[in-house]
Coordinates of C-alpha atoms in Angstrom, one line a residue:
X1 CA 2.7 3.6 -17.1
X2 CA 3.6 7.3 -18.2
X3 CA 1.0 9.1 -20.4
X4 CA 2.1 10.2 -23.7
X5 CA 2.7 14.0 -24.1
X6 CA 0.1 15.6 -25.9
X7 CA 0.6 16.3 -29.2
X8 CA 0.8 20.1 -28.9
X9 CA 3.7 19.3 -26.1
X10 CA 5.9 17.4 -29.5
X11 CA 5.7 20.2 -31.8
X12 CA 8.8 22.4 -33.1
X13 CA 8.2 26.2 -32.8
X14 CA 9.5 28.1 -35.5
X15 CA 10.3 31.9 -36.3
X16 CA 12.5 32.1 -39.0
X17 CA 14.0 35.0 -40.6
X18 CA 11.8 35.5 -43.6
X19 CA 8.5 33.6 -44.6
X20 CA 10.4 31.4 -47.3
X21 CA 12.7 30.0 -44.3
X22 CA 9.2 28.7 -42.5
X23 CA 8.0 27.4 -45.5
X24 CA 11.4 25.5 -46.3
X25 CA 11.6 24.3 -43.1
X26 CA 8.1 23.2 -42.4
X27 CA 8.5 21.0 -45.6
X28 CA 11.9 19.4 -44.5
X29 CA 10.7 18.5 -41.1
X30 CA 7.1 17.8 -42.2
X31 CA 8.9 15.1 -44.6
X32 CA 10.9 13.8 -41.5
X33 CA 6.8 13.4 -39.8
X34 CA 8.0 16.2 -37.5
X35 CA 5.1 18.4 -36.3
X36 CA 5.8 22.2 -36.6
X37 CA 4.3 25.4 -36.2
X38 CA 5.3 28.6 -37.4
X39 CA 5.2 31.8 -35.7
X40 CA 4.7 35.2 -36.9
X41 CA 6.4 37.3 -34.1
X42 CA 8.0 36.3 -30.8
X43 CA 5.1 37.2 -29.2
X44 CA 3.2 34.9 -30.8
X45 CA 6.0 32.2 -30.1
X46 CA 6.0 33.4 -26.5
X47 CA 2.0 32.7 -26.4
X48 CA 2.4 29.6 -28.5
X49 CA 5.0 28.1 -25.5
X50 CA 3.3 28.3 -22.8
X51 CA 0.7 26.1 -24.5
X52 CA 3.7 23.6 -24.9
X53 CA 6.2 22.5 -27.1
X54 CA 8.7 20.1 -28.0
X55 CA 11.8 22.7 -29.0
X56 CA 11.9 25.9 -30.4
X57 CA 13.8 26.9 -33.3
X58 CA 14.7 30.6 -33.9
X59 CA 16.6 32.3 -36.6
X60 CA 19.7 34.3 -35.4
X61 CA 18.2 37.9 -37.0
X62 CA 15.3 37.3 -34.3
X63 CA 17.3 37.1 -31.3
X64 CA 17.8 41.2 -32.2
X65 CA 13.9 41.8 -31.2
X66 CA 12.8 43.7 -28.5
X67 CA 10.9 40.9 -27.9
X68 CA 13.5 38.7 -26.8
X69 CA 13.4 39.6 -23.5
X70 CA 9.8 37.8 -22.8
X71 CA 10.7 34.6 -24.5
X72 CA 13.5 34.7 -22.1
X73 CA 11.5 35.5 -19.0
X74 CA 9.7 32.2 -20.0
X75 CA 12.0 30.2 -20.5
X76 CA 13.5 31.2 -17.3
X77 CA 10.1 30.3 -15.4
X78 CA 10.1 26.9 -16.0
X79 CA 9.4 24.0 -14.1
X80 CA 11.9 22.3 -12.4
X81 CA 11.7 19.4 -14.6
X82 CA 11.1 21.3 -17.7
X83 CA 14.5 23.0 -20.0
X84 CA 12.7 23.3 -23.5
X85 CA 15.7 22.7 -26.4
X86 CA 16.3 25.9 -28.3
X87 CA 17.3 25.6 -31.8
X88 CA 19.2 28.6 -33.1
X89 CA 19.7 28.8 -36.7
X90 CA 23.3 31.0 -36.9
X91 CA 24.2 33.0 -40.3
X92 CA 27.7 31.3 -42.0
X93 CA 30.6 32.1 -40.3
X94 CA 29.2 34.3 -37.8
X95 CA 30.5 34.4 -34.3
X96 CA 27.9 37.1 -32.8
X97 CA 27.5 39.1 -30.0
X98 CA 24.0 38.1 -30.2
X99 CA 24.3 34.5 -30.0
X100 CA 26.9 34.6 -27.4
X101 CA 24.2 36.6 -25.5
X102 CA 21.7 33.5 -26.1
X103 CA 23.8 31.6 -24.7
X104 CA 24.7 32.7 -21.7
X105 CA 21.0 33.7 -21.2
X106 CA 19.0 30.3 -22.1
X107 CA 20.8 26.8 -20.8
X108 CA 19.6 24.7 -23.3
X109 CA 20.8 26.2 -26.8
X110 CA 22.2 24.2 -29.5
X111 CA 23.2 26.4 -32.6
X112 CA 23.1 25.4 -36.2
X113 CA 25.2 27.1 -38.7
X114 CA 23.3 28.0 -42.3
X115 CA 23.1 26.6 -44.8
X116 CA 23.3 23.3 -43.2
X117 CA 22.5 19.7 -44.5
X118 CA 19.2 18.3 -44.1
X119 CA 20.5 15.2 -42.8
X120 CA 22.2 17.4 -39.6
X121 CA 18.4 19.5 -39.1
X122 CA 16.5 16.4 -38.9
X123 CA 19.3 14.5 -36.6
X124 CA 19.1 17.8 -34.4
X125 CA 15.6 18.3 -34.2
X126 CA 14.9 14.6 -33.4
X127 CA 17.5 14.4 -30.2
X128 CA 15.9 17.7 -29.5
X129 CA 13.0 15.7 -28.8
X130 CA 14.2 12.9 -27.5
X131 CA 15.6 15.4 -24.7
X132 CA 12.3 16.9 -24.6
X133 CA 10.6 13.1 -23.9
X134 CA 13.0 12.5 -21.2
X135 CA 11.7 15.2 -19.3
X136 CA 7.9 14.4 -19.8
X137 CA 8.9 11.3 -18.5
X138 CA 10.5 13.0 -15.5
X139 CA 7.5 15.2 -14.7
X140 CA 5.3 12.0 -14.9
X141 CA 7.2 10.3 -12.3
X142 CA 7.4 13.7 -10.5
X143 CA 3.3 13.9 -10.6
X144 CA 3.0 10.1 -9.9
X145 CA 5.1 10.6 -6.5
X146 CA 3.5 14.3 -5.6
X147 CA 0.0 11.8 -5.8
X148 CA 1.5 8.9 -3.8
X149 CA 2.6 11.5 -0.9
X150 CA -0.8 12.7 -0.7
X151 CA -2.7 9.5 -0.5
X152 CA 0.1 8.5 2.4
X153 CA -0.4 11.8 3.8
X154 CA -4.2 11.1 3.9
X155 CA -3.7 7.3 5.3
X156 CA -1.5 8.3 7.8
X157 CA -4.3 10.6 9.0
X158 CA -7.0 8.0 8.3
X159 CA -4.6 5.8 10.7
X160 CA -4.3 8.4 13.4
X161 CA -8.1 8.7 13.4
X162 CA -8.7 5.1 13.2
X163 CA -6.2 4.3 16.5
X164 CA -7.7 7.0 18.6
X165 CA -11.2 5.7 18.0
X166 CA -11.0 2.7 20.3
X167 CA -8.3 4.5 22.4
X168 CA -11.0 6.7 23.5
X169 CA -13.6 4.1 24.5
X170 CA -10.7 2.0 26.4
X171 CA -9.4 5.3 28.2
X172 CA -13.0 5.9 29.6
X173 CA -13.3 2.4 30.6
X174 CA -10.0 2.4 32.8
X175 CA -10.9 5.6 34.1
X176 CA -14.2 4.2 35.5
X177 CA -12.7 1.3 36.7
X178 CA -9.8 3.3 38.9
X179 CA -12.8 6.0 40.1
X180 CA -14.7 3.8 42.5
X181 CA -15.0 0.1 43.5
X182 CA -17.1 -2.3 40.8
X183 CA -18.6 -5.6 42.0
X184 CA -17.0 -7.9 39.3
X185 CA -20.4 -8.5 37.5
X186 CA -20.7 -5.0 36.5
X187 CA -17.0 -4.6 35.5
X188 CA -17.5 -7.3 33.5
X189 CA -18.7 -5.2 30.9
X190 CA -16.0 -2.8 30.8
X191 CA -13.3 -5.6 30.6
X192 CA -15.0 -6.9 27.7
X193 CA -15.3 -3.6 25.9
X194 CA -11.6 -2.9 26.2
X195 CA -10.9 -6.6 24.8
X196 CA -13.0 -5.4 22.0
X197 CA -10.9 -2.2 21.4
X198 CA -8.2 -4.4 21.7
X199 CA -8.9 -6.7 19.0
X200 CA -9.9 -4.1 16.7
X201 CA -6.1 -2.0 16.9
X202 CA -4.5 -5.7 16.3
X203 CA -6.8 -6.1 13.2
X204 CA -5.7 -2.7 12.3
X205 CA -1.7 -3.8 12.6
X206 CA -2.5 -6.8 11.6
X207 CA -4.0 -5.6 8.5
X208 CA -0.5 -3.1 7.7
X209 CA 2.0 -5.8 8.2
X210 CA -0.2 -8.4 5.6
X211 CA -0.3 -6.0 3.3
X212 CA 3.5 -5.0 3.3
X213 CA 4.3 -8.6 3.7
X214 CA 1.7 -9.8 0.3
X215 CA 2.9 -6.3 -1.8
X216 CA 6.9 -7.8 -1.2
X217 CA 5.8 -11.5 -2.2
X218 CA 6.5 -12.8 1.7
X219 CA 3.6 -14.4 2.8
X220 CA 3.3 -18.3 2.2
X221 CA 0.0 -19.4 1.5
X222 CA -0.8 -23.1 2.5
X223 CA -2.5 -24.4 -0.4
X224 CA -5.1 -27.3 -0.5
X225 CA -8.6 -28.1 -2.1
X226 CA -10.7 -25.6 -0.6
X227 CA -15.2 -26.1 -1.2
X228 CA -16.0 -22.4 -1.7
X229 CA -19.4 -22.7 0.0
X230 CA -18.1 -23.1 3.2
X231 CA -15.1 -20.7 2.2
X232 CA -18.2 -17.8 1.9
X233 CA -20.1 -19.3 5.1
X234 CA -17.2 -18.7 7.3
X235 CA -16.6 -15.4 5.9
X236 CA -20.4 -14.7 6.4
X237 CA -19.8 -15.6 10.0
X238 CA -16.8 -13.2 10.0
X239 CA -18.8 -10.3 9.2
X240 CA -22.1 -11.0 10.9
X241 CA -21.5 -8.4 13.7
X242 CA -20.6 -5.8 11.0
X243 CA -23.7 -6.4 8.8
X244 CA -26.4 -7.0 11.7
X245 CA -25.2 -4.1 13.4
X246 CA -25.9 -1.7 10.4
X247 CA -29.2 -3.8 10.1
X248 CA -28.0 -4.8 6.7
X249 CA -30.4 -7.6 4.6
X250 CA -27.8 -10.5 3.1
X251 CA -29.3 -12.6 1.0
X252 CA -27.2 -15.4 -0.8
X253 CA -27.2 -17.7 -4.0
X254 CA -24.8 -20.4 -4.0
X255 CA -24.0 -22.9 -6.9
X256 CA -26.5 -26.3 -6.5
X257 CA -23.0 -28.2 -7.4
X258 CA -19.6 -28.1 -5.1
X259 CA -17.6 -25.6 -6.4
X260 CA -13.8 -26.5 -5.6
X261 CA -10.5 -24.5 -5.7
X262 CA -6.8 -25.2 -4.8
X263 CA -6.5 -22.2 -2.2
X264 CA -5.4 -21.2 1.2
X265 CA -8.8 -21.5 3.0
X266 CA -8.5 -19.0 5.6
X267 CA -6.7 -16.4 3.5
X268 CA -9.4 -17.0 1.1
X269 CA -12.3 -16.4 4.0
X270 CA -10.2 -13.3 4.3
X271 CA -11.1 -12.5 0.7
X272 CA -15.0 -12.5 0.8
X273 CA -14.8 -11.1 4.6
X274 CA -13.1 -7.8 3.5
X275 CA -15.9 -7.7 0.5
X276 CA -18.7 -7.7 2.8
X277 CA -17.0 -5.6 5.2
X278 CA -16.5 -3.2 2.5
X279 CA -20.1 -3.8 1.5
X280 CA -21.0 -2.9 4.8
X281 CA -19.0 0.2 5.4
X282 CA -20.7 1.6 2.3
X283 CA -24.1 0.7 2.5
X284 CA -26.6 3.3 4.6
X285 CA -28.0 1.2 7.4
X286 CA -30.6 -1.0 6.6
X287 CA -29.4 -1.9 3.6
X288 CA -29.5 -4.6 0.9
X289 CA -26.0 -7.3 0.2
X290 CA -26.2 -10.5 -1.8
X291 CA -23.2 -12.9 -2.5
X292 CA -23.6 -14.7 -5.1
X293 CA -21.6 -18.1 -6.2
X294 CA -21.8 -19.9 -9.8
X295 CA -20.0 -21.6 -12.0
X296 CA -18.4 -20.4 -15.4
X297 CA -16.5 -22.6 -17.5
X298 CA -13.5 -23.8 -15.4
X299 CA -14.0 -20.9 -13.2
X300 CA -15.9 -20.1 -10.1
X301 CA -17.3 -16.4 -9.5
X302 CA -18.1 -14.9 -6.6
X303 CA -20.0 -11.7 -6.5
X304 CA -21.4 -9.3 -3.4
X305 CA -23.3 -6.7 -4.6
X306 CA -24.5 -3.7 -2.4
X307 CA -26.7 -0.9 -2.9
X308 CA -24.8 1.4 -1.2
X309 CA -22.3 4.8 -2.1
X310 CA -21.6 3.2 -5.5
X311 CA -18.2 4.3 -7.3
X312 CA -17.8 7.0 -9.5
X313 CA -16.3 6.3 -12.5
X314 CA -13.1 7.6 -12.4
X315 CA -11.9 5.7 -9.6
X316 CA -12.7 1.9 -10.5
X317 CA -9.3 1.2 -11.9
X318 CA -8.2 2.7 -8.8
X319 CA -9.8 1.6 -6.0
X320 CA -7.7 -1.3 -5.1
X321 CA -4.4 0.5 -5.4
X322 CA -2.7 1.1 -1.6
X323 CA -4.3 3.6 0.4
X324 CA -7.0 4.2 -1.9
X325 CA -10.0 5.0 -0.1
X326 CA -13.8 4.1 -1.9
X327 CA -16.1 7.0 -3.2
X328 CA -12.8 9.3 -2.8
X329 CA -13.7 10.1 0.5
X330 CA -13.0 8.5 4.1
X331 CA -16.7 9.9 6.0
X332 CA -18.5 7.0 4.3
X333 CA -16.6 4.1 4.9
X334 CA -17.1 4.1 8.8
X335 CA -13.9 3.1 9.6
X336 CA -11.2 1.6 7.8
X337 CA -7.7 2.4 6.1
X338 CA -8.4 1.8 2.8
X339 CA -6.1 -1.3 2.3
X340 CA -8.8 -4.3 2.4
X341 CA -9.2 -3.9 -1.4
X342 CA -5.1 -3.9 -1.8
X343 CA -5.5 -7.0 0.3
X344 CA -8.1 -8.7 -1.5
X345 CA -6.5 -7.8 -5.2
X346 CA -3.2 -9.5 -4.1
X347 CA -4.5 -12.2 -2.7
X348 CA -6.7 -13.4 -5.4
X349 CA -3.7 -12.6 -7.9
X350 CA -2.1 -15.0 -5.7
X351 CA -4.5 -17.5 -5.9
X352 CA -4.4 -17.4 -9.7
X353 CA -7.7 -15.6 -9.5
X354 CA -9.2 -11.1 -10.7
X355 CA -11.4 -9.5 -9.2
X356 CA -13.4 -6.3 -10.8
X357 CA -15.1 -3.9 -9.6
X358 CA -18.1 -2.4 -11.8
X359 CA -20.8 0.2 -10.8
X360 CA -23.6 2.7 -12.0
X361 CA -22.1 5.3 -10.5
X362 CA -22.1 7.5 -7.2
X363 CA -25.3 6.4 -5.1
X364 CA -26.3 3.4 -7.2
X365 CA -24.5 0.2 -5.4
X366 CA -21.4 -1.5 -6.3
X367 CA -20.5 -5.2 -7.6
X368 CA -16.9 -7.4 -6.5
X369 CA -16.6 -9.9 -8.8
X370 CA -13.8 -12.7 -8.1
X371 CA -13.1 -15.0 -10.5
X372 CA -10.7 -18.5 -9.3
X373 CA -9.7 -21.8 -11.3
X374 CA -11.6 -24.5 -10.5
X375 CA -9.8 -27.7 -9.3
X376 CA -10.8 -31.4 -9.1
X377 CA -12.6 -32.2 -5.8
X378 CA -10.4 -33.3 -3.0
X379 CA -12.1 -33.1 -0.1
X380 CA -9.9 -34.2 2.7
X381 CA -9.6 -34.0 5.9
X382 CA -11.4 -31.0 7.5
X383 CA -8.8 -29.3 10.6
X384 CA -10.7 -29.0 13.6
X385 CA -10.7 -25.8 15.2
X386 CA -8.4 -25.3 18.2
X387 CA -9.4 -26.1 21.3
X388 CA -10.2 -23.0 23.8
X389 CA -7.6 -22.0 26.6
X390 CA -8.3 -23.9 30.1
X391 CA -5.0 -23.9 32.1
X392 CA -1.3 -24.3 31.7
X393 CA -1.0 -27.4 29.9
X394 CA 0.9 -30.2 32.8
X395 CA 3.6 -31.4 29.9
X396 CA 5.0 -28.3 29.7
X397 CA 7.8 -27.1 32.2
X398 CA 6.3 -24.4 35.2
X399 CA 8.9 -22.4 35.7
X400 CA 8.9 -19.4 33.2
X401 CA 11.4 -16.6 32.4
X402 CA 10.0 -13.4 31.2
X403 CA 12.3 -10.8 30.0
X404 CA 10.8 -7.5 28.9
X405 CA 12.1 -3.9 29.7
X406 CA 8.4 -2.8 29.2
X407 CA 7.8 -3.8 32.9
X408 CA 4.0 -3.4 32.4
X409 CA 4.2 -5.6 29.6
X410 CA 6.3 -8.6 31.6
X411 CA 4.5 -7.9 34.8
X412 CA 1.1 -8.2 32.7
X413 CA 2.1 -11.7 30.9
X414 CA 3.8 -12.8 34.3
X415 CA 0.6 -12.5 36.2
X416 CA -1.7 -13.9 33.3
X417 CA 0.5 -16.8 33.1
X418 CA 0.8 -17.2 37.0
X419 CA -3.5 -17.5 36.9
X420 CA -2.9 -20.2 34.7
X421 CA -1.0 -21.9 36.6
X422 CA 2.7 -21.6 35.8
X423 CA 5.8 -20.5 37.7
X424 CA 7.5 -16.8 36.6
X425 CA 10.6 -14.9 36.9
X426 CA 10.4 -11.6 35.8
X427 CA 13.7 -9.6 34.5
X428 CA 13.4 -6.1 32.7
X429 CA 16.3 -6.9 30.7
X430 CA 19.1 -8.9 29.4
X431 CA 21.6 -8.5 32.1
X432 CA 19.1 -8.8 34.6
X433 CA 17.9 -12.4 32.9
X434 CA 21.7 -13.7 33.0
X435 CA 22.0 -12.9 36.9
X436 CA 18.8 -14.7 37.8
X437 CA 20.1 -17.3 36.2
X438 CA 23.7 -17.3 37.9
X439 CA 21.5 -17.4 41.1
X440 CA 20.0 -20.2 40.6
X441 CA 16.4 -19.7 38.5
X442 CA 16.9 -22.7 35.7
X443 CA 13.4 -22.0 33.4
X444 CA 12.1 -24.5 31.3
X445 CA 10.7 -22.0 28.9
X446 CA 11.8 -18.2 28.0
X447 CA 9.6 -15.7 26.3
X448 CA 12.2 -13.0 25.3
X449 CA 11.2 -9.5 24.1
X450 CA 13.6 -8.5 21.1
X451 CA 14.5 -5.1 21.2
X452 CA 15.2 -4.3 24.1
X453 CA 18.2 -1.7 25.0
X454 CA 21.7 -2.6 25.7
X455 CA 21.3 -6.6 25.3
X456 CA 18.5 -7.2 23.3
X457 CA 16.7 -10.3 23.1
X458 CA 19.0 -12.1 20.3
X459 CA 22.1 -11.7 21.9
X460 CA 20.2 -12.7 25.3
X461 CA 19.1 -16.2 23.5
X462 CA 22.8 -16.9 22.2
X463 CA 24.4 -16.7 25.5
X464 CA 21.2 -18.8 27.2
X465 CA 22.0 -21.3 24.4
X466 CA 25.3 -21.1 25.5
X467 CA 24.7 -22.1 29.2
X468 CA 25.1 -25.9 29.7
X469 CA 22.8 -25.8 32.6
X470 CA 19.9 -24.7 30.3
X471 CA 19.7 -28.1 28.1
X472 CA 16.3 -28.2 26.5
X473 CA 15.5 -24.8 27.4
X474 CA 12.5 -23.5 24.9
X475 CA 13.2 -20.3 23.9
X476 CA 9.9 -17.9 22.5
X477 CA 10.3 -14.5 20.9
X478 CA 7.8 -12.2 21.6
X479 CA 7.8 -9.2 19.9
X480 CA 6.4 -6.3 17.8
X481 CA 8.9 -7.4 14.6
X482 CA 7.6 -8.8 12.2
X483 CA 9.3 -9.0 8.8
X484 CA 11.1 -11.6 7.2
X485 CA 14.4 -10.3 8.2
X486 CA 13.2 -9.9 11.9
X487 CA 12.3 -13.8 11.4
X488 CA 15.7 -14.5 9.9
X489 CA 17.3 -13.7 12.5
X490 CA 15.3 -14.6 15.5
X491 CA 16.0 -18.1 14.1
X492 CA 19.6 -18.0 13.9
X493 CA 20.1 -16.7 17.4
X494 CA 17.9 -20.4 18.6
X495 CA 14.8 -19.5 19.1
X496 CA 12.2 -22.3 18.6
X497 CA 9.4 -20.2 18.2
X498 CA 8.4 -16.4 17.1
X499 CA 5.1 -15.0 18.5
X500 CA 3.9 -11.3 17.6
X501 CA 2.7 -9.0 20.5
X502 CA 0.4 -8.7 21.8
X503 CA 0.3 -12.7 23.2
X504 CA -1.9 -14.8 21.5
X505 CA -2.3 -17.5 24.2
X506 CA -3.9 -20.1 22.0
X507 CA -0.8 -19.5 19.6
X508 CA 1.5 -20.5 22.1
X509 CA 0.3 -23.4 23.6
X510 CA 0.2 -24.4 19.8
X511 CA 3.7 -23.7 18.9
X512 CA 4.6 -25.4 22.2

């Protein structure tokens, strides 16, 4: 919402052509609860502006001094949003060289021949202002996107530094890997840090595309009756790794009595896991968190506490706007792009939930309080979780087409696949897909990239739909696109199922 102007940015300038025309006029306006100020000299007016001002209203005879030629410097140096109204009160009849001259020299004149009705000054001086709001209103908006470039300007370098950090780890590992033979034991370790790196980048994407999709109203949240107990233990779990290796103390108080709410379970785990991340990121090692779950009225709260960076005042009602960073600064969170808050906010909001955050100040902890509806307890039946990975699963068909022109990519998910036990054919593109079938490869199952050059993966599924020899064909998109009108259209061109990269292997033998 835009700030009102400040008084002295509402007020009418005058310099009138004797002292009785200021006083006159101050009463006539003052009546109409117009704010004035009247000004002995144009130099005085001059000063006066530059403070600010709604319009200024000058007497003909004026325009004659010297003095003239500053008022029009500064009206000429405005801002580009700014064109202050200028009131010129003309003598009867006149058609001067003087005010012809005012005219051509300041844009925004209006004259107003004397004697005049009061009626016609008052009208005047209040779509003066009007004007004049119009533009405070246009340098808010102005200042509100001038802010908004900076804080993108300062996530997208946030983002830079946050990709290259476990680029640089993976890079070293590779290069050890290709310097000299390992025995697989000790390379081991290396694979596993690069599938560490790996995870942490998709967390990172993963984290951009929910909060685009949650800020545009897109994502679907599976509601049932959720306990909130196990809600915060899974979370707990979640961030375990974060908080033991900063050597943080958790401690935790959780309600004697179930606590339920209708909610998405997992994206509600989300919730509580981005608070104690955050908790984490800002808390000096070895430090103190406790969550905390009670019951007030038909509400449950859930607080973490830390006694970490703490939040200076000025930024709590900010803090969970996009790309926001806590404390004002990026060097104490460890890591991060500053949209976990943005994540949690909307995602309570969706739940019918607030959250708040308080604090003492800089250096003196912090406090996330999240507050949801309680709901009448429906337990249900608890999903259990998914089963690891062991082969390729013997129901489904073993002879797989892989189209990707990133031949590192298909070659990659062709030999993973192959080591489970399936049948490939690679093609590294659309055209090249359509010939191996001509020749004789009939898959079972495609895994299609989508944009690809030339014939991209839609068009390649219509014309496989097409083929008669490919009845029952299960068709997967794999692919980087994620929006809803990515979706939208992967479904129209008969694709049974929509996987993001990078593969998920448990998610496919699910949606198969």
């Amino acid at each position: 919402m835009s700030a009102a102007p400040a008084p002295v940015e509402q007020r009418i300038l005058l310099r009138t052509a004797t002292s009785r025309d200021a006083l006159m006029a101050n009463a006539v306006l003052a009546r109409a609860q117009i704010d004035t100020h009247s000004c002995a000299n144009l130099g005085d007016l001059v000063r006066e502006l530059q403070q600010g001002a709604g319009a200024v209203m000058l007497a003909e005879e004026v325009l004659a001094d010297p003095a003239a030629a500053s008022l029009n410097e500064v009206l000429a140096s405005q801002a580009p949003w700014s064109d202050v109204p200028v009131l010129i009160l003309a003598r009867q009849g006149a058609d001067s060289r003087v005010i012809a001259e005012a005219m051509d020299k300041l844009a925004n004149v209006t004259v107003i021949e004397r004697p005049m009705r009061v009626a016609s000054l008052i009208s005047t001086v209040r779509t003066a202002l009007r004007a004049r709001n119009r533009q405070y209103q246009l340098r808010d908006l102005l200042d509100g996107l001038r802010e908004a470039d900076q804080r993108k300007t300062e996530f997208l370098a946030t983002l830079a530094h946050e990709l290259r950090n476990p680029l640089a780890p993976m890079s070293t590992a590779l290069t050890l890997l290709m310097r000299k033979p390992h025995e697989a034991a000790e390379a081991v370790r290396y694979y596993e840090l690069m599938g560490r790196q790996i995870e942490h980048m998709v967390r990172l994407v993963n984290d951009l595309m929910e909060v685009s999709r949650i800020t545009r109203g897109k994502i679907e949240l599976r509601m049932e009756a959720v306990a909130l107990e196990s809600v915060i233990k899974d979370a707990i779990e979640l961030s375990r790794p974060l908080l033991e290796g900063a050597r943080h103390e958790l401690s935790t108080e959780l309600c004697d009595e179930p606590l339920v709410v209708r909610g998405d379970g997992v994206r509600l785990t989300q919730v509580f896991s981005n608070l104690l991340n955050n908790a984490a990121k800002y808390t000096a090692p070895g430090g103190k968190i406790r969550i905390v779950l009670r019951k007030e009225g038909r509400h449950a709260v859930v607080e973490v506490w830390d006694n970490g960076t703490g939040i200076a005042p000025e930024m709590l009602n900010s803090i969970f706007d996009m790309f926001v960073q806590v404390s004002g600064t990026s060097k104490a969170a460890q890591g991060g792009l500053g949209i976990g808050l943005t994540l949690v906010k909307s995602l309570v909001e969706l739940h019918g939930g607030s959250v708040v955050a308080t604090s003492d100040g800089l250096g003196r902890g912090a406090m996330f309080c999240v507050r949801l509806p309680l709901t009448r307890i429906d337990a249900g039946a608890v999903t259990p979780p998914a089963a690891a990975v062991a082969g390729w699963p013997a129901s489904l068909p073993n002879t797989v087409l892989i189209v990707d022109d990133n031949r590192d990519a298909a070659d990659a998910l062709s030999d993973l696949l192959q080591s489970l036990g399936a049948s490939t054919h690679v093609a590294y593109s659309g055209d090249a897909a359509l010939h191996a079938v001509a020749d004789g490869v009939l898959p079972g199952l495609a895994i299609l990239d989508i944009g690809m050059p030339g014939m991209d993966g839609c068009e390649l599924a219509i014309k496989l739909r097409a083929n008669p020899a490919l009845k029952g064909l299960i068709l997967v998109a794999l692919t980087g696109w994620g929006q809803q009108g990515d979706k939208d259209r992967i479904a129209m061109a008969g694709f049974d199922h929509h996987l993001l990269k990078p593969l998920d292997l448990a998610a496919l033998f699910s949606v198969l």
